[in-house]
Coordinates of C-alpha atoms and ligand atoms in Angstrom, one line a residue:
M1 CA 0.0 0.0 0.0
L2 CA 2.9 2.3 0.8
R3 CA 4.1 1.9 -2.8
Y4 CA 0.9 3.6 -4.0
L5 CA 1.0 6.3 -1.3
K6 CA 4.7 7.2 -1.8
K7 CA 3.8 9.2 -4.8
Y8 CA 1.5 11.5 -2.8
W9 CA 3.6 11.8 0.3
V10 CA 3.5 15.6 0.2
Y11 CA -0.3 15.6 0.5
C12 CA -0.1 12.9 3.2
L13 CA 2.1 15.2 5.1
L14 CA 0.4 18.5 4.5
A15 CA -3.1 17.2 5.5
P16 CA -2.1 16.3 9.1
L17 CA 0.0 19.5 9.4
F18 CA -3.1 21.6 8.6
M19 CA -5.1 19.4 10.9
L20 CA -2.8 20.5 13.7
G21 CA -3.9 24.1 13.0
E22 CA -7.5 23.1 13.2
L23 CA -6.9 21.2 16.4
T24 CA -5.2 24.2 18.1
M25 CA -8.5 26.0 17.8
D26 CA -10.5 23.1 19.2
L27 CA -8.1 22.8 22.2
L28 CA -7.7 26.4 23.1
Q29 CA -11.3 27.5 22.7
P30 CA -12.7 26.0 26.0
A31 CA -9.7 27.5 27.9
M32 CA -10.5 30.9 26.4
M33 CA -14.2 30.5 27.3
A34 CA -13.1 29.8 30.9
T35 CA -11.2 33.1 31.0
I36 CA -14.2 34.9 29.5
V37 CA -16.6 33.4 32.1
D38 CA -14.3 33.8 35.1
E39 CA -12.8 37.2 34.5
G40 CA -15.2 38.7 32.0
V41 CA -18.7 37.5 33.0
L42 CA -18.2 36.8 36.8
G43 CA -15.5 39.5 37.2
S44 CA -17.6 42.0 35.2
D45 CA -14.6 42.9 33.1
M46 CA -16.1 43.9 29.7
Q47 CA -12.7 44.6 28.2
I48 CA -11.6 41.0 28.7
I49 CA -14.9 39.8 27.0
V50 CA -14.2 42.0 23.9
Y51 CA -10.5 41.2 23.8
E52 CA -10.8 37.4 24.3
G53 CA -13.9 37.4 22.0
I54 CA -11.9 38.9 19.1
R55 CA -9.0 36.4 19.8
M56 CA -11.5 33.6 19.7
V57 CA -13.1 34.7 16.4
L58 CA -9.6 35.0 14.8
L59 CA -8.7 31.6 16.1
V60 CA -11.9 30.1 14.6
I61 CA -11.1 31.7 11.2
F62 CA -7.5 30.3 11.3
G63 CA -8.7 26.9 12.4
G64 CA -11.5 26.8 9.7
T65 CA -9.0 27.7 7.0
C66 CA -6.6 24.9 8.2
G67 CA -9.6 22.5 8.3
V68 CA -10.5 23.2 4.6
L69 CA -6.9 22.8 3.5
C70 CA -6.5 19.6 5.4
C71 CA -9.7 18.2 3.9
V72 CA -8.6 19.2 0.3
F73 CA -5.1 17.6 0.7
A74 CA -6.5 14.4 2.4
N75 CA -8.9 14.1 -0.5
I76 CA -6.2 14.5 -3.2
A77 CA -4.1 11.8 -1.5
A78 CA -7.0 9.4 -1.1
Q79 CA -8.6 9.9 -4.5
S80 CA -5.3 9.7 -6.4
F81 CA -4.4 6.6 -4.4
G82 CA -7.7 5.0 -5.4
N83 CA -7.3 6.1 -9.0
D84 CA -3.9 4.4 -9.2
V85 CA -5.0 1.2 -7.5
R86 CA -8.0 0.9 -9.8
K87 CA -5.9 1.5 -12.9
D88 CA -3.4 -1.2 -11.8
M89 CA -6.2 -3.6 -11.0
F90 CA -7.8 -3.1 -14.4
S91 CA -4.5 -3.6 -16.2
H92 CA -3.9 -6.8 -14.2
I93 CA -7.4 -8.1 -15.0
M94 CA -6.9 -7.4 -18.7
D95 CA -3.8 -9.5 -18.5
F96 CA -5.5 -12.4 -16.8
S97 CA -5.8 -15.7 -18.6
F98 CA -9.3 -16.9 -19.4
E99 CA -8.9 -19.5 -16.6
Q100 CA -8.0 -16.7 -14.0
T101 CA -11.0 -14.6 -15.0
D102 CA -13.2 -17.7 -14.7
F103 CA -11.7 -18.4 -11.3
F104 CA -12.4 -14.9 -9.8
T105 CA -15.8 -14.5 -11.6
T106 CA -16.8 -11.2 -13.2
G107 CA -19.1 -10.2 -10.3
S108 CA -16.3 -10.4 -7.8
L109 CA -13.8 -8.6 -10.0
V110 CA -16.3 -5.7 -10.4
T111 CA -16.9 -5.5 -6.6
R112 CA -13.2 -5.6 -5.9
I113 CA -12.3 -2.8 -8.4
T114 CA -15.2 -0.6 -7.2
N115 CA -16.4 -1.2 -3.6
D116 CA -13.2 -2.6 -2.2
V117 CA -11.1 0.2 -3.6
T118 CA -13.6 2.8 -2.1
Q119 CA -13.2 1.2 1.3
V120 CA -9.4 1.5 1.2
E121 CA -9.7 5.0 -0.1
Q122 CA -11.7 5.9 2.9
M123 CA -9.1 4.4 5.1
V124 CA -6.4 6.5 3.5
M125 CA -8.5 9.6 4.0
M126 CA -9.1 8.7 7.7
S127 CA -5.4 7.9 8.3
V128 CA -4.2 11.3 7.2
R129 CA -7.1 13.2 8.6
S130 CA -9.1 11.7 11.5
L131 CA -6.4 9.4 13.0
V132 CA -4.1 12.3 13.6
R133 CA -7.0 14.4 14.8
C134 CA -8.1 11.8 17.2
V135 CA -4.7 11.1 18.7
V136 CA -3.7 14.7 19.1
M137 CA -7.1 15.7 20.5
F138 CA -6.9 12.8 23.0
V139 CA -3.4 13.6 24.3
G140 CA -4.0 17.4 24.1
G141 CA -7.3 17.0 25.8
I142 CA -5.8 15.1 28.7
Y143 CA -3.0 17.8 29.0
M144 CA -5.5 20.6 29.0
L145 CA -7.8 18.8 31.5
Y146 CA -4.8 18.3 33.8
R147 CA -4.0 22.0 33.5
Q148 CA -7.4 23.0 34.7
A149 CA -6.8 20.8 37.8
P150 CA -5.0 17.4 38.2
Q151 CA -8.0 16.0 40.1
F152 CA -10.1 16.3 37.0
A153 CA -7.6 14.1 35.0
F154 CA -8.0 11.4 37.7
V155 CA -11.7 11.4 37.2
A156 CA -11.1 10.8 33.4
A157 CA -8.6 8.0 34.3
W158 CA -11.5 6.2 36.0
G159 CA -13.8 6.4 33.0
L160 CA -11.2 5.4 30.3
P161 CA -10.8 1.7 31.0
F162 CA -14.5 1.1 31.0
I163 CA -15.0 2.9 27.7
T164 CA -12.0 1.1 26.2
A165 CA -13.4 -2.2 27.3
I166 CA -16.8 -1.5 25.6
V167 CA -15.2 -0.4 22.4
V168 CA -12.8 -3.4 22.2
F169 CA -15.7 -5.8 22.9
S170 CA -17.9 -4.3 20.1
L171 CA -15.1 -4.3 17.6
K172 CA -14.2 -7.9 18.3
K173 CA -17.7 -8.9 17.5
V174 CA -18.0 -6.7 14.4
S175 CA -14.7 -7.2 12.6
P176 CA -15.3 -10.7 11.3
L177 CA -18.6 -9.7 9.9
Y178 CA -16.9 -7.3 7.4
T179 CA -15.3 -10.1 5.5
V180 CA -18.7 -11.9 5.3
I181 CA -20.3 -8.7 4.1
Q182 CA -17.8 -8.3 1.2
Q183 CA -18.4 -11.9 0.2
K184 CA -22.1 -11.4 0.2
L185 CA -21.8 -8.3 -1.8
D186 CA -19.8 -10.3 -4.4
R187 CA -22.6 -12.8 -4.6
L188 CA -25.2 -10.0 -5.0
N189 CA -23.2 -8.4 -7.8
C190 CA -22.9 -11.7 -9.5
I191 CA -26.6 -12.3 -9.5
M192 CA -27.3 -8.7 -10.6
Q193 CA -24.9 -9.0 -13.5
E194 CA -26.2 -12.3 -14.8
N195 CA -29.7 -11.1 -14.6
I196 CA -29.2 -7.7 -16.2
A197 CA -27.0 -9.2 -19.0
G198 CA -29.4 -12.1 -19.5
T199 CA -32.6 -10.0 -19.1
R200 CA -33.9 -11.3 -22.4
V201 CA -33.7 -14.9 -21.3
V202 CA -35.3 -14.1 -18.0
K203 CA -38.3 -12.4 -19.7
A204 CA -38.6 -15.1 -22.4
Y205 CA -39.0 -17.7 -19.7
V206 CA -41.2 -15.4 -17.5
K207 CA -38.7 -16.0 -14.7
E208 CA -38.8 -12.5 -13.3
E209 CA -40.5 -13.7 -10.1
Y210 CA -38.1 -16.6 -9.7
E211 CA -35.0 -14.4 -10.2
L212 CA -36.4 -11.7 -8.0
E213 CA -36.7 -14.3 -5.2
H214 CA -33.1 -15.4 -5.9
F215 CA -31.9 -11.8 -5.8
S216 CA -34.0 -11.1 -2.6
D217 CA -32.5 -14.1 -0.8
A218 CA -29.0 -12.8 -1.5
N219 CA -30.0 -9.2 -0.7
H220 CA -31.7 -10.2 2.6
S221 CA -28.7 -12.2 3.6
L222 CA -26.4 -9.2 3.0
C223 CA -28.9 -7.0 4.8
D224 CA -29.0 -9.3 7.8
T225 CA -25.3 -9.3 8.2
N226 CA -25.1 -5.6 7.8
L227 CA -27.9 -5.2 10.4
H228 CA -26.2 -7.6 12.8
A229 CA -23.0 -5.4 12.6
Q230 CA -24.9 -2.2 13.0
T231 CA -26.9 -3.5 15.9
I232 CA -23.7 -4.3 17.8
L233 CA -22.4 -0.8 17.0
A234 CA -25.7 0.8 18.1
F235 CA -25.0 -0.1 21.7
L236 CA -21.6 1.6 21.6
N237 CA -22.7 5.3 21.7
P238 CA -25.3 5.0 24.5
S239 CA -22.9 2.8 26.7
V240 CA -20.1 5.4 26.2
N241 CA -22.6 8.2 27.0
I242 CA -23.5 6.6 30.3
I243 CA -19.8 6.4 31.4
L244 CA -19.3 9.9 30.1
N245 CA -22.1 11.3 32.1
L246 CA -20.9 9.5 35.2
C247 CA -17.5 11.2 34.7
V248 CA -19.2 14.6 34.2
V249 CA -21.0 14.1 37.6
G250 CA -17.6 13.1 39.1
V251 CA -16.0 16.3 37.8
L252 CA -18.9 18.4 39.1
Y253 CA -18.7 16.8 42.5
V254 CA -14.9 17.1 42.7
G255 CA -14.9 20.6 41.2
G256 CA -17.7 21.8 43.5
D257 CA -15.9 20.4 46.5
M258 CA -12.7 22.2 45.6
L259 CA -14.5 25.5 44.8
R260 CA -16.2 25.4 48.3
T261 CA -13.3 24.2 50.4
D262 CA -10.3 26.2 49.2
G263 CA -11.4 27.9 45.9
S264 CA -8.5 26.3 44.0
V265 CA -10.7 26.0 40.9
T266 CA -13.1 28.5 39.3
P267 CA -16.6 27.9 37.8
G268 CA -15.1 28.6 34.3
Q269 CA -12.4 25.9 34.9
I270 CA -15.1 23.4 35.8
M271 CA -17.0 24.2 32.7
A272 CA -13.8 23.9 30.5
A273 CA -13.0 20.6 32.3
I274 CA -16.4 19.1 31.3
T275 CA -15.8 20.1 27.7
Y276 CA -12.3 18.6 27.7
L277 CA -13.6 15.5 29.3
S278 CA -16.2 14.8 26.7
L279 CA -13.5 15.7 24.1
I280 CA -11.3 12.9 25.5
L281 CA -13.8 10.2 26.0
M282 CA -15.6 10.8 22.7
R283 CA -12.2 10.4 20.9
I284 CA -12.3 6.7 22.0
V285 CA -15.6 6.3 20.1
F286 CA -14.2 8.1 17.1
M287 CA -11.1 5.8 17.3
A288 CA -13.5 2.9 17.3
N289 CA -15.0 4.3 14.1
I290 CA -11.6 4.6 12.6
F291 CA -10.7 1.1 13.7
Q292 CA -13.9 -0.1 12.0
T293 CA -12.9 1.5 8.8
F294 CA -9.5 0.0 9.1
T295 CA -10.9 -3.5 9.7
R296 CA -13.2 -3.1 6.7
A297 CA -10.4 -1.7 4.6
S298 CA -8.0 -4.4 5.6
A299 CA -10.5 -7.1 4.4
S300 CA -10.9 -5.1 1.2
W301 CA -7.1 -4.6 0.7
K302 CA -6.7 -8.4 1.1
R303 CA -9.1 -8.9 -1.8
I304 CA -7.4 -6.2 -3.9
R305 CA -4.0 -7.8 -3.3
E306 CA -5.4 -11.1 -4.4
V307 CA -6.0 -9.5 -7.8
L308 CA -2.7 -7.5 -7.9
D309 CA -0.6 -10.5 -6.7
T310 CA -2.1 -12.8 -9.3
E311 CA 0.5 -13.0 -12.0
N312 CA -0.7 -14.1 -15.4
A313 CA -0.4 -17.8 -15.4
Q314 CA 0.5 -17.7 -19.0
Q315 CA 4.0 -16.4 -19.2
S316 CA 4.7 -14.7 -22.4
G317 CA 7.6 -16.3 -24.3
T318 CA 10.5 -14.3 -25.9
R319 CA 11.3 -16.2 -29.1
C320 CA 10.2 -14.9 -32.4
P321 CA 9.7 -17.4 -35.2
D322 CA 11.4 -17.6 -38.7
E323 CA 10.2 -14.9 -41.0
D324 CA 9.9 -17.2 -44.0
R325 CA 7.2 -19.5 -42.5
K326 CA 3.9 -17.9 -42.3
G327 CA 0.6 -19.5 -41.3
E328 CA 1.6 -23.1 -40.6
I329 CA -0.1 -24.8 -37.7
E330 CA 0.7 -28.2 -36.1
F331 CA -1.0 -30.0 -33.3
R332 CA 1.4 -32.5 -31.7
Q333 CA -0.3 -35.1 -29.5
V334 CA -2.4 -32.4 -27.9
S335 CA -4.6 -33.2 -24.9
F336 CA -6.5 -30.5 -23.0
A337 CA -8.8 -30.3 -20.0
Y338 CA -10.3 -27.2 -18.3
A339 CA -8.9 -26.3 -14.9
D340 CA -12.2 -26.9 -13.1
A341 CA -12.4 -30.5 -14.4
P342 CA -8.8 -31.6 -14.8
D343 CA -9.6 -35.3 -15.0
R344 CA -12.2 -34.9 -17.8
P345 CA -10.1 -34.2 -20.9
V346 CA -12.0 -32.3 -23.6
L347 CA -9.4 -33.0 -26.3
N348 CA -7.5 -36.3 -26.4
N349 CA -4.2 -36.8 -28.1
L350 CA -4.8 -34.8 -31.3
S351 CA -2.2 -34.7 -34.0
F352 CA -2.6 -32.9 -37.3
S353 CA -1.1 -30.0 -39.3
V354 CA -2.3 -27.3 -41.6
R355 CA -0.2 -25.9 -44.5
R356 CA 0.2 -22.3 -45.3
G357 CA -2.8 -21.0 -47.3
E358 CA -4.8 -24.2 -46.7
T359 CA -8.4 -24.1 -45.6
L360 CA -9.2 -26.6 -42.9
A361 CA -12.7 -27.1 -41.8
I362 CA -13.6 -28.7 -38.5
I363 CA -17.0 -30.3 -38.0
G364 CA -18.4 -32.3 -35.2
S365 CA -21.4 -32.6 -32.9
T366 CA -22.0 -30.0 -30.2
G367 CA -19.6 -30.3 -27.3
S368 CA -17.1 -32.3 -29.3
G369 CA -14.4 -29.8 -28.5
K370 CA -14.2 -27.6 -31.6
T371 CA -14.1 -24.3 -29.8
S372 CA -11.7 -25.7 -27.2
L373 CA -9.4 -26.8 -30.1
V374 CA -9.2 -23.5 -31.9
Q375 CA -8.8 -21.5 -28.7
L376 CA -5.5 -23.3 -28.1
I377 CA -4.0 -21.7 -31.3
P378 CA -3.9 -18.0 -30.0
R379 CA -3.2 -19.5 -26.5
F380 CA -6.4 -18.5 -24.8
Y381 CA -5.8 -21.7 -22.9
D382 CA -2.6 -23.8 -22.6
V383 CA -2.5 -27.5 -23.6
T384 CA -2.3 -30.1 -20.7
A385 CA -0.1 -32.4 -22.8
G386 CA 1.6 -32.2 -26.2
A387 CA 2.2 -28.9 -28.1
V388 CA 0.6 -26.5 -30.5
L389 CA 3.1 -25.1 -33.0
V390 CA 2.6 -22.1 -35.2
D391 CA 5.2 -21.6 -37.9
G392 CA 7.2 -24.5 -36.4
Q393 CA 7.4 -22.9 -33.0
D394 CA 5.6 -23.8 -29.8
V395 CA 2.9 -21.2 -29.1
R396 CA 4.2 -21.0 -25.5
E397 CA 7.6 -19.7 -26.7
Y398 CA 6.0 -16.7 -28.5
P399 CA 5.6 -13.3 -27.0
L400 CA 1.8 -13.3 -26.6
Q401 CA 1.3 -10.2 -28.7
V402 CA 3.4 -11.5 -31.6
L403 CA 1.4 -14.7 -31.6
R404 CA -2.0 -13.0 -31.4
D405 CA -1.0 -10.4 -34.0
K406 CA -0.6 -13.3 -36.5
I407 CA -4.1 -14.6 -35.8
G408 CA -7.6 -13.2 -36.6
I409 CA -10.2 -15.1 -34.7
V410 CA -13.9 -14.7 -34.9
Q411 CA -15.4 -16.2 -31.8
Q412 CA -18.5 -18.3 -31.6
K413 CA -20.4 -15.6 -29.7
A414 CA -19.9 -12.2 -31.4
E415 CA -18.9 -9.6 -28.9
L416 CA -19.2 -6.0 -29.9
F417 CA -18.5 -2.8 -28.0
S418 CA -20.8 0.1 -27.5
R419 CA -19.1 2.3 -30.1
S420 CA -19.9 3.0 -33.7
I421 CA -19.8 0.3 -36.4
Q422 CA -16.7 1.9 -37.9
E423 CA -14.9 1.9 -34.5
N424 CA -15.9 -1.7 -33.9
I425 CA -14.4 -2.8 -37.2
C426 CA -11.3 -0.6 -36.7
W427 CA -10.8 -2.2 -33.3
G428 CA -8.9 -5.0 -35.1
C429 CA -6.4 -2.6 -36.6
E430 CA -6.1 0.9 -35.3
Q431 CA -4.2 2.4 -38.2
A432 CA -6.8 1.2 -40.8
E433 CA -7.9 3.8 -43.3
E434 CA -11.6 4.3 -44.2
S435 CA -11.1 2.4 -47.4
D436 CA -9.8 -0.6 -45.5
V437 CA -12.9 -0.5 -43.3
R438 CA -15.1 -0.5 -46.4
H439 CA -13.0 -3.3 -47.9
A440 CA -13.2 -5.5 -44.8
A441 CA -17.0 -4.9 -44.6
R442 CA -17.3 -5.9 -48.2
I443 CA -15.5 -9.2 -47.7
A444 CA -17.5 -9.9 -44.5
Q445 CA -20.7 -9.3 -46.6
A446 CA -21.6 -6.5 -44.2
E447 CA -21.4 -3.5 -46.5
D448 CA -25.1 -3.6 -47.8
F449 CA -26.7 -3.7 -44.4
I450 CA -24.3 -1.1 -42.9
R451 CA -25.1 1.3 -45.8
R452 CA -28.8 0.9 -45.1
M453 CA -28.3 1.9 -41.4
P454 CA -29.4 5.5 -40.5
K455 CA -25.8 6.8 -40.0
S456 CA -24.1 4.1 -42.1
Y457 CA -20.7 3.3 -40.6
E458 CA -21.2 5.9 -37.9
T459 CA -24.3 4.1 -36.5
P460 CA -23.7 3.5 -32.8
V461 CA -23.9 -0.1 -31.6
T462 CA -25.8 -0.5 -28.3
E463 CA -24.3 -2.4 -25.3
G464 CA -23.8 -6.0 -26.1
G465 CA -24.7 -5.3 -29.8
H466 CA -28.4 -5.6 -29.0
S467 CA -29.3 -3.1 -31.7
L468 CA -28.1 -5.6 -34.4
S469 CA -29.3 -9.0 -35.6
G470 CA -27.2 -12.1 -34.8
G471 CA -26.0 -12.3 -38.4
Q472 CA -25.2 -8.6 -38.5
K473 CA -23.1 -9.0 -35.4
Q474 CA -21.3 -12.0 -36.8
R475 CA -20.5 -10.1 -40.0
I476 CA -19.1 -7.1 -38.1
S477 CA -16.9 -9.5 -36.0
I478 CA -15.7 -11.1 -39.3
A479 CA -14.8 -7.6 -40.7
R480 CA -13.0 -6.8 -37.5
A481 CA -10.8 -10.0 -37.9
V482 CA -10.1 -9.6 -41.7
I483 CA -9.1 -6.0 -41.5
K484 CA -6.1 -7.2 -39.5
K485 CA -4.9 -9.1 -42.6
P486 CA -3.7 -11.9 -40.3
E487 CA -1.6 -14.9 -41.4
I488 CA -4.1 -17.3 -39.8
L489 CA -7.9 -16.7 -39.9
I490 CA -10.1 -18.7 -37.5
F491 CA -13.9 -18.7 -37.8
D492 CA -15.5 -20.5 -34.9
D493 CA -19.0 -21.2 -36.2
S494 CA -19.1 -17.6 -37.4
G495 CA -21.4 -18.2 -40.3
S496 CA -24.0 -20.0 -38.3
A497 CA -26.4 -17.0 -38.3
L498 CA -25.9 -16.3 -42.0
D499 CA -28.2 -17.7 -44.7
L500 CA -26.5 -20.2 -47.0
K501 CA -26.2 -17.8 -49.9
T502 CA -24.5 -15.0 -47.8
E503 CA -22.2 -17.6 -46.2
A504 CA -21.2 -18.9 -49.6
R505 CA -20.4 -15.4 -50.9
L506 CA -18.4 -14.8 -47.7
Y507 CA -16.2 -17.9 -48.3
D508 CA -15.8 -16.9 -52.0
A509 CA -14.6 -13.5 -51.0
L510 CA -12.2 -15.0 -48.5
H511 CA -10.9 -17.4 -51.0
Q512 CA -10.1 -14.6 -53.4
E513 CA -8.7 -12.0 -51.0
F514 CA -7.0 -14.4 -48.5
A515 CA -5.7 -17.1 -50.8
G516 CA -2.3 -17.1 -49.0
T517 CA -3.8 -17.1 -45.6
T518 CA -4.3 -20.2 -43.6
R519 CA -8.0 -20.6 -42.7
I520 CA -9.7 -22.7 -40.1
I521 CA -13.4 -22.8 -40.3
V522 CA -15.4 -24.4 -37.6
A523 CA -19.0 -25.1 -38.7
Q524 CA -22.0 -27.3 -38.1
R525 CA -23.3 -27.4 -41.7
I526 CA -21.9 -29.6 -44.4
A527 CA -22.6 -26.8 -46.9
S528 CA -20.2 -24.6 -45.0
V529 CA -17.3 -27.0 -45.1
R530 CA -17.5 -29.0 -48.3
Q531 CA -15.4 -26.5 -50.3
A532 CA -12.5 -26.7 -47.7
D533 CA -9.2 -28.3 -48.7
R534 CA -9.6 -30.7 -45.9
I535 CA -12.2 -31.5 -43.3
L536 CA -11.4 -32.7 -39.8
V537 CA -14.2 -34.6 -38.1
L538 CA -14.1 -34.3 -34.4
D539 CA -16.0 -36.7 -32.1
N540 CA -15.8 -36.5 -28.3
G541 CA -12.4 -34.7 -28.3
Q542 CA -10.8 -37.1 -30.8
I543 CA -10.2 -36.9 -34.6
C544 CA -12.2 -39.6 -36.1
A545 CA -11.6 -38.7 -39.8
C546 CA -9.8 -36.2 -42.0
G547 CA -9.9 -35.6 -45.7
T548 CA -11.8 -33.9 -48.5
H549 CA -15.6 -33.9 -48.7
E550 CA -15.5 -36.7 -51.3
E551 CA -13.0 -38.8 -49.4
L552 CA -14.9 -38.6 -46.2
Q553 CA -18.1 -39.6 -47.8
E554 CA -16.3 -42.7 -48.8
S555 CA -14.4 -43.4 -45.6
S556 CA -16.1 -41.9 -42.6
A557 CA -19.3 -43.3 -41.1
V558 CA -19.6 -40.3 -38.7
Y559 CA -19.3 -37.8 -41.6
R560 CA -21.8 -39.8 -43.7
E561 CA -24.2 -39.7 -40.8
I562 CA -23.8 -35.9 -40.4
C563 CA -24.4 -35.5 -44.2
R564 CA -27.5 -37.8 -44.1
S565 CA -29.0 -36.0 -41.1
Q566 CA -28.6 -32.6 -42.8
L567 CA -30.1 -34.0 -46.1
R568 CA -33.0 -35.3 -44.2
K569 CA -33.5 -31.9 -42.5
G570 CA -33.2 -30.2 -45.9
A571 CA -35.7 -32.6 -47.4
M572 CA -38.1 -32.0 -44.5
A573 CA -37.7 -28.3 -44.9
Ligands
DCP19 N1 -16.2 -27.0 -21.4 C1 -15.8 -26.8 -20.1 N2 -15.4 -25.6 -19.6 C2 -15.5 -24.5 -20.5 C3 -15.9 -24.7 -21.8 C4 -16.3 -25.9 -22.3 O1 -15.8 -27.7 -19.3 N3 -15.1 -23.3 -20.0 C5 -16.6 -28.3 -21.9 C6 -18.0 -28.4 -22.4 C7 -17.9 -29.5 -23.5 C8 -16.5 -29.5 -23.9 O2 -15.8 -28.7 -22.9 O3 -18.3 -30.7 -22.9 C9 -16.2 -29.0 -25.3 O4 -16.7 -27.7 -25.4 P1 -16.5 -26.9 -26.7 O5 -17.1 -25.5 -26.5 O6 -15.1 -27.0 -27.2 O7 -17.5 -27.7 -27.7 P2 -17.9 -27.3 -29.2 O8 -17.3 -26.0 -29.6 O9 -17.5 -28.5 -30.1 O10 -19.5 -27.2 -29.1 P3 -20.5 -26.3 -29.9 O11 -20.7 -26.9 -31.3 O12 -21.7 -26.4 -29.1 O13 -19.9 -25.0 -30.0
MG20 MG1 -18.1 -24.2 -30.1

């Protein structure tokens, strides 16, 4: 944490310094009042009232100015600290491998980067402001009380242990609840995100009531824990007040006795002593508040550190491949299982290679491992055994950026950003000219529908691309990949929402414009794959056949079955 605060040490120092100015006012004011009462009011000396009054007003102006400056500097330090931590966390999260993002869950990451950082921000603010204030007021208050009369300080010494015991007891009960509260907040965010993102599904299945109940359960649970914590804390103030009032009575008794017997204290001093006494004892309650914020923040900081300390499991390599080999792919006895089910391999001992400029189609039933297979090429996941080679070099040896720059992948679920269509396409290649965008859109068969849009390429895409049809989203994703002019193009079921005619036109355009580019086309329909140089039939994570459409019709029973089922469907339609 100090690493982040070091940059703002000037503000961290200035804030408490100005706080001392504000404190001087708070500590001197009751003593001045005592003088005004004793010598001015009771002694009927009007000059002292005017003189001390002006001094008091000047002191208040000075203290107020110091207070404002302290607040400004403390805020600069805390906000800048939060800003830096959030930026670092975001950059870390962007570096996470897919597995690491899956592990933390999106909901939890959002809570950590927002709510948890705010908690720690508050702690920084309190450290440079309230903590100093509390400690100085406490010590200064005791000194000033002692100066009024040492006997008053002894009365305070009786009250202190009781109040401390109450505060410690309450905090001990409350502290563990804060970790629970953060976890419950995570859960609530997770449900909220899933439901807001999936609101169309919720409505389609008329599950609003069901989901509301689900949300209410999590919300109630969070509310209960919060209430539990607050109820414990609610006892704090009244208990402290009882002790405080007992002490006030003590001061009045002792002070009254002294005034009567030897007149060693004045009524003004007794009044000031009562003010100092509540100043001291209430500081303990404030310290409890600070401690509460610290406990909360330390639970939050632990969660922030978990993110910041998680190094990307995928270490980027350093070797760059031979310049003369472009677009070759080889799978060497590759097996792969997801981290959450390590003993259930999704791909089993796969070996095959793709030549430069070749089109390899991958077909297979749903869940057979097609997406998992293509995601190993840009290293979205690492193999569990064997190796994936691009241009003769293991993908793990590549600098990640070099590897991913070579590849244009269109994922099965088209993800667009809430920017214009033009920006969404350019996203694949920042330095692209307008003519490149048009060209990419033409290849992706997207030009016609984009031109018909109200603002053409400038039409904004709403969040999640909900303003576009499935096929339109797919085509913009395709344009985003082809604008990169990659050496390897991967289409993961990217033509599934296109009609057969458009899909055929897309593959024709790709064939003409990307003849030298290696293409991997994952598809469910025979019509999408029959033109490919080779077709790989995947079944339950294993290659069960590989060859051209004609060869496979001869040799592969699985392929023949897929053909037959689609013919039957075609005939029925
Ligand atoms: N799987 C998993 N964890 C993930 C993703 C998938 O355990 N994060 C499992 C589900 C399947 C298997 O892996 O049993 C293969 O999933 P794929 O997505 O690779 O399957 P396909 O792409 O072939 O299926 P589809 O045609 O439905 O896209
Ligand atoms: Mg898939």
